Coordinates of C-alpha atoms in Angstrom, one line a residue:
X6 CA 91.5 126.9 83.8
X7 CA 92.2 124.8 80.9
X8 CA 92.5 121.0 81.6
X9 CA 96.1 120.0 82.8
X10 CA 97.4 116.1 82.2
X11 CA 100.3 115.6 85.0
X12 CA 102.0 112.1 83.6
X13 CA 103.7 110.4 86.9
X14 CA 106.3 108.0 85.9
X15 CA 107.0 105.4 88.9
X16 CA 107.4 102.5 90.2
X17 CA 105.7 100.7 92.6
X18 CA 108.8 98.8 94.3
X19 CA 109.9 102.7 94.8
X20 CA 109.6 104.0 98.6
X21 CA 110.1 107.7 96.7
X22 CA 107.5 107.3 94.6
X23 CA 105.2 106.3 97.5
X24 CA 106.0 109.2 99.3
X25 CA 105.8 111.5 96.2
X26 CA 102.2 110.2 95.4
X27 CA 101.2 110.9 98.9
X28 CA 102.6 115.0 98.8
X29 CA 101.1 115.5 95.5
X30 CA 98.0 114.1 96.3
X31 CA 97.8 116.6 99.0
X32 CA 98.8 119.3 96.9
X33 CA 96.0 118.5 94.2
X34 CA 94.2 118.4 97.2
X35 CA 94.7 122.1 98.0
X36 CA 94.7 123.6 94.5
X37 CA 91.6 125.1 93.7
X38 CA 91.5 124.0 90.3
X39 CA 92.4 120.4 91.1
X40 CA 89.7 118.8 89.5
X41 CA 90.7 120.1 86.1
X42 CA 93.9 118.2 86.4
X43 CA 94.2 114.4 85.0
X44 CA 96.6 112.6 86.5
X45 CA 97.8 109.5 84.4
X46 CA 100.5 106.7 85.8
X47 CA 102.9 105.6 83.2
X48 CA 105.5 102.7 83.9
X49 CA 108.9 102.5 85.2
X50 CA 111.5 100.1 86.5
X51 CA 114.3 100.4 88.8
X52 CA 115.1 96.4 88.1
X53 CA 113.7 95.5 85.0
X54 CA 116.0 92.2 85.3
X55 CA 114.7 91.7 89.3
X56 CA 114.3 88.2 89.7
X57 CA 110.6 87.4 89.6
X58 CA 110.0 85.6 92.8
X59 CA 109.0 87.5 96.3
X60 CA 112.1 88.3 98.3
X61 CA 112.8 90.2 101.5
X62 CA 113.2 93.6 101.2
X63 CA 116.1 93.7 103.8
X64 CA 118.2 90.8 101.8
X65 CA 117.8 93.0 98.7
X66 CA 118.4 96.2 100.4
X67 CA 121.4 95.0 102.5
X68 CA 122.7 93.6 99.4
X69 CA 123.0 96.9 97.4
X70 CA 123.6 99.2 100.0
X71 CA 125.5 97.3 103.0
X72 CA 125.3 98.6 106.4
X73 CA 123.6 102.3 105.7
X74 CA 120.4 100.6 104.2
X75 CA 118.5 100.3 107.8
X76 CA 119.2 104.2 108.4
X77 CA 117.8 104.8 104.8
X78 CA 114.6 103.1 105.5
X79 CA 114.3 104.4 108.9
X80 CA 114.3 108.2 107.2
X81 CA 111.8 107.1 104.9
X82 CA 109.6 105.6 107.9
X83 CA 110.3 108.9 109.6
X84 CA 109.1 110.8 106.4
X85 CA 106.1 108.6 105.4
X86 CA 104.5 109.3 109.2
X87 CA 104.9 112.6 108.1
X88 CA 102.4 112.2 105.5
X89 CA 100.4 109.3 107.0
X90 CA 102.0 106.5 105.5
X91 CA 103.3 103.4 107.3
X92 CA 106.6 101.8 105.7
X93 CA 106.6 98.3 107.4
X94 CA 110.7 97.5 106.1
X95 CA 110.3 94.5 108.1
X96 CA 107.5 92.8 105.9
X97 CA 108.0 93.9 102.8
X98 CA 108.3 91.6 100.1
X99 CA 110.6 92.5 96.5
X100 CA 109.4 91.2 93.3
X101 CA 109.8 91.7 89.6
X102 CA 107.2 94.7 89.0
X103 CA 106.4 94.3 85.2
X104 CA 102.9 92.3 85.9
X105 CA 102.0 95.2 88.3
X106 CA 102.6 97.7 85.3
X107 CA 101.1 95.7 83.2
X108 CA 97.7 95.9 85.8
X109 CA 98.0 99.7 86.0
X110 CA 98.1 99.8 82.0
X111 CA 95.3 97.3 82.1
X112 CA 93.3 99.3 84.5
X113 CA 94.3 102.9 82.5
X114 CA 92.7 101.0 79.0
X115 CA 89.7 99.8 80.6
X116 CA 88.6 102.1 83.2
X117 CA 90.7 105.0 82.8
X118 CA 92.6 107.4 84.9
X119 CA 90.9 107.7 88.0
X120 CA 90.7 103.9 88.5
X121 CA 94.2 103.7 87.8
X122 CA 94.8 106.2 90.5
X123 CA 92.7 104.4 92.6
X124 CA 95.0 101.1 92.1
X125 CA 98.0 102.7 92.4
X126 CA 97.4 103.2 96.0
X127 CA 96.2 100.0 96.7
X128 CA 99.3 98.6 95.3
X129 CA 101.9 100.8 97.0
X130 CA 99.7 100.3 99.9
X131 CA 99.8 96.5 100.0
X132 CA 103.6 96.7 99.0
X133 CA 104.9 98.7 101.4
X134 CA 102.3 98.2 104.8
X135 CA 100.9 94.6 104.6
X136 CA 103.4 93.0 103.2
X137 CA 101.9 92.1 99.7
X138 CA 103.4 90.6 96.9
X139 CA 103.6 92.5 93.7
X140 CA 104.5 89.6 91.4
X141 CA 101.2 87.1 92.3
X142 CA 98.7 87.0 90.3
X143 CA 95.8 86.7 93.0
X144 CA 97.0 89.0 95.1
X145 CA 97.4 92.2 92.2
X146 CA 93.2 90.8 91.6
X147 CA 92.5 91.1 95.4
X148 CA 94.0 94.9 95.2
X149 CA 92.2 95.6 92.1
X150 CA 88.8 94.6 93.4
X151 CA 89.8 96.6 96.0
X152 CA 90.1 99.6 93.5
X153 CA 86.8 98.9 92.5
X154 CA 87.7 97.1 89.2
X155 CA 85.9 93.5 88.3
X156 CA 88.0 90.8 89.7
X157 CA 87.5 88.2 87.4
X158 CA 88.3 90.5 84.1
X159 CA 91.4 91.3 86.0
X160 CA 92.2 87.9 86.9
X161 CA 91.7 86.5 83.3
X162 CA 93.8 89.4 82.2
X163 CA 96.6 88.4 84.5
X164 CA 96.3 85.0 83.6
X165 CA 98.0 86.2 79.6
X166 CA 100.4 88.2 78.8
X167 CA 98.7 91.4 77.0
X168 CA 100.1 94.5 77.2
X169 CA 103.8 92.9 78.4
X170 CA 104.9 94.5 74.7
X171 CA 103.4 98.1 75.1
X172 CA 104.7 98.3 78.9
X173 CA 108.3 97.2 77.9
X174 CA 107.9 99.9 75.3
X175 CA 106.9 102.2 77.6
X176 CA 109.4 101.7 80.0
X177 CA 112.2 101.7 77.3
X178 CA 110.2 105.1 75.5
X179 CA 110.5 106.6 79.1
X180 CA 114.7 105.9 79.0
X181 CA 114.8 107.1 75.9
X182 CA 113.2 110.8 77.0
X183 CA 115.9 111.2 79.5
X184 CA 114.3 109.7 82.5
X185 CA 116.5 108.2 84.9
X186 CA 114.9 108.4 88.2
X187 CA 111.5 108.2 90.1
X188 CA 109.1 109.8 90.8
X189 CA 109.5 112.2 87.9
X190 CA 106.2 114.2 87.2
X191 CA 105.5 115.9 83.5
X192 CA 103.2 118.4 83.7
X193 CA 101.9 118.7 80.2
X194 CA 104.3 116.7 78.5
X195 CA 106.7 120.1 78.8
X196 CA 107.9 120.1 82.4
X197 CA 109.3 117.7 84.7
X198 CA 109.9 117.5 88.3
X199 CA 111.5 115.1 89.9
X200 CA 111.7 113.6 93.0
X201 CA 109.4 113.2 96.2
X202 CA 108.9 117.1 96.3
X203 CA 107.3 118.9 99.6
X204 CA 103.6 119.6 99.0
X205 CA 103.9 123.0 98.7
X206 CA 106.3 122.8 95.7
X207 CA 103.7 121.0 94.1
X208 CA 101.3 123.4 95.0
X209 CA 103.4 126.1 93.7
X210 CA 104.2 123.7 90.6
X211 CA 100.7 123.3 89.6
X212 CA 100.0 127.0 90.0
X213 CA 102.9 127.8 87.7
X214 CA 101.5 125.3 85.4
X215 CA 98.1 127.0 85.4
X216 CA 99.4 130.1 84.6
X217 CA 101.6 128.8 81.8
X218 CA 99.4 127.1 80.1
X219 CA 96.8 130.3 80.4
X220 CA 100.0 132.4 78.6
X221 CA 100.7 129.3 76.4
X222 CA 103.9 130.1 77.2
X223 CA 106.9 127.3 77.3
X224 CA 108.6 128.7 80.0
X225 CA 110.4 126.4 82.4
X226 CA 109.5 125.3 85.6
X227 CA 111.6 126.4 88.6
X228 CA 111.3 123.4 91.4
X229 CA 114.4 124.0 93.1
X230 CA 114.8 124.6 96.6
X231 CA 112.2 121.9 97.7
X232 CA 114.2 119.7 100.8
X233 CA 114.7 116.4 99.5
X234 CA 115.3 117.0 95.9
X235 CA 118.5 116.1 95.8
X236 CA 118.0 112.2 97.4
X237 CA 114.0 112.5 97.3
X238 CA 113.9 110.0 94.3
X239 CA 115.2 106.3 93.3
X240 CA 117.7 105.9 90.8
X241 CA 118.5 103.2 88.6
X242 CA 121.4 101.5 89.2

């Protein structure tokens, strides 16, 4: 099988996206060919104009959705046990997520994809179970060290801005192609599926992939059907 580059566009402050990475994960997992596939994060933001201070994720919730935002993150709790994933609601902390982005592009540069994988899920991790704050500067180090990068390039990166101009870009480049919600995966840079699919769509996904890019054929993907679909992703408001 030829080598297959799956971009993920997400956001970390995104329960979806959580959920999404978990399912595909599992799907790579199960596809035979998995370890020709490269999986690269690229940045997105459901708030680019969140204020950047850590606040609690019920205020912000209760303030955009009213009333039905505790039964939307009890379905997500319910979901994410599905797949092994603890949502702790009660603990999370909401925070501007541009230096976190700017970490995952850092980590991309220097390490490369796998790394960045590996930090993704530390991050999610930390932001959704133990309560971390996306937006300080020591705790992004402590998760990175945790990914196995070194902590003090990390911290000294953190410390400046670089890369705050090619992550705005990217997040404004990933507008401009159409992309409106999270998680959207683009297999290829020729098919996109959105939302926190069922691991078997994946799996069938990636197949289809396989055998497209065998034919070098275009084709389209055909990810409908998957439960979820329709709400399985976060939207910008």
């Amino acid at each position: 099988m030829t080598a297959v580059k799956v971009e993920i566009y997400s956001d970390i402050a995104c329960p979806w996206c959580y959920l999404g990475k978990a399912r595909f994960e599992r799907a790579l997992s199960a596809f035979p060919q998995g370890g020709a596939v490269e999986v690269v994060y690229r940045p997105f933001q459901l708030d680019p104009h969140a204020p950047h201070e850590p606040l609690p994720h019920r205020e912000v919730l209760d303030a955009k959705y009213g009333p039905q935002s505790a039964a939307m993150d009890e379905r997500l709790a319910q979901l994410g046990a599905a797949e092994g994933l603890t949502f702790a609601f009660d603990s999370v902390l909401e925070n501007n997520s541009l230096l976190a982005h700017r970490l995952l592009r850092f980590a991309l540069d220097e390490y490369g994809a796998p790394a960045q994988r590996r930090l993704k899920g530390e991050l999610m991790a930390g932001h959704f179970t133990a309560g971390m704050d996306i937006g300080d500067p020591e705790q992004l180090a402590d998760a990175a060290a945790a990914a196995g990068l070194d902590r003090a390039a990390v911290a000294a990166f953190l410390a400046g801005d670089a890369l705050t101009d090619e992550v705005v870009a990217e997040i404004a480049h990933a507008r401009e192609i159409g992309i409106t919600a999270v998680p959207t995966f683009v297999f290829e840079g020729q098919w996109a599926v959105q939302g926190g699919q069922e691991t078997s769509t994946f799996l069938r996904v990636l197949e289809q992939v396989a055998k497209e890019t065998a034919a070098d054929d275009s084709a389209a993907l055909d990810a409908s059907g998957a439960d979820g679909c329709a709400d399985g992703a976060c939207v910008v408001e």
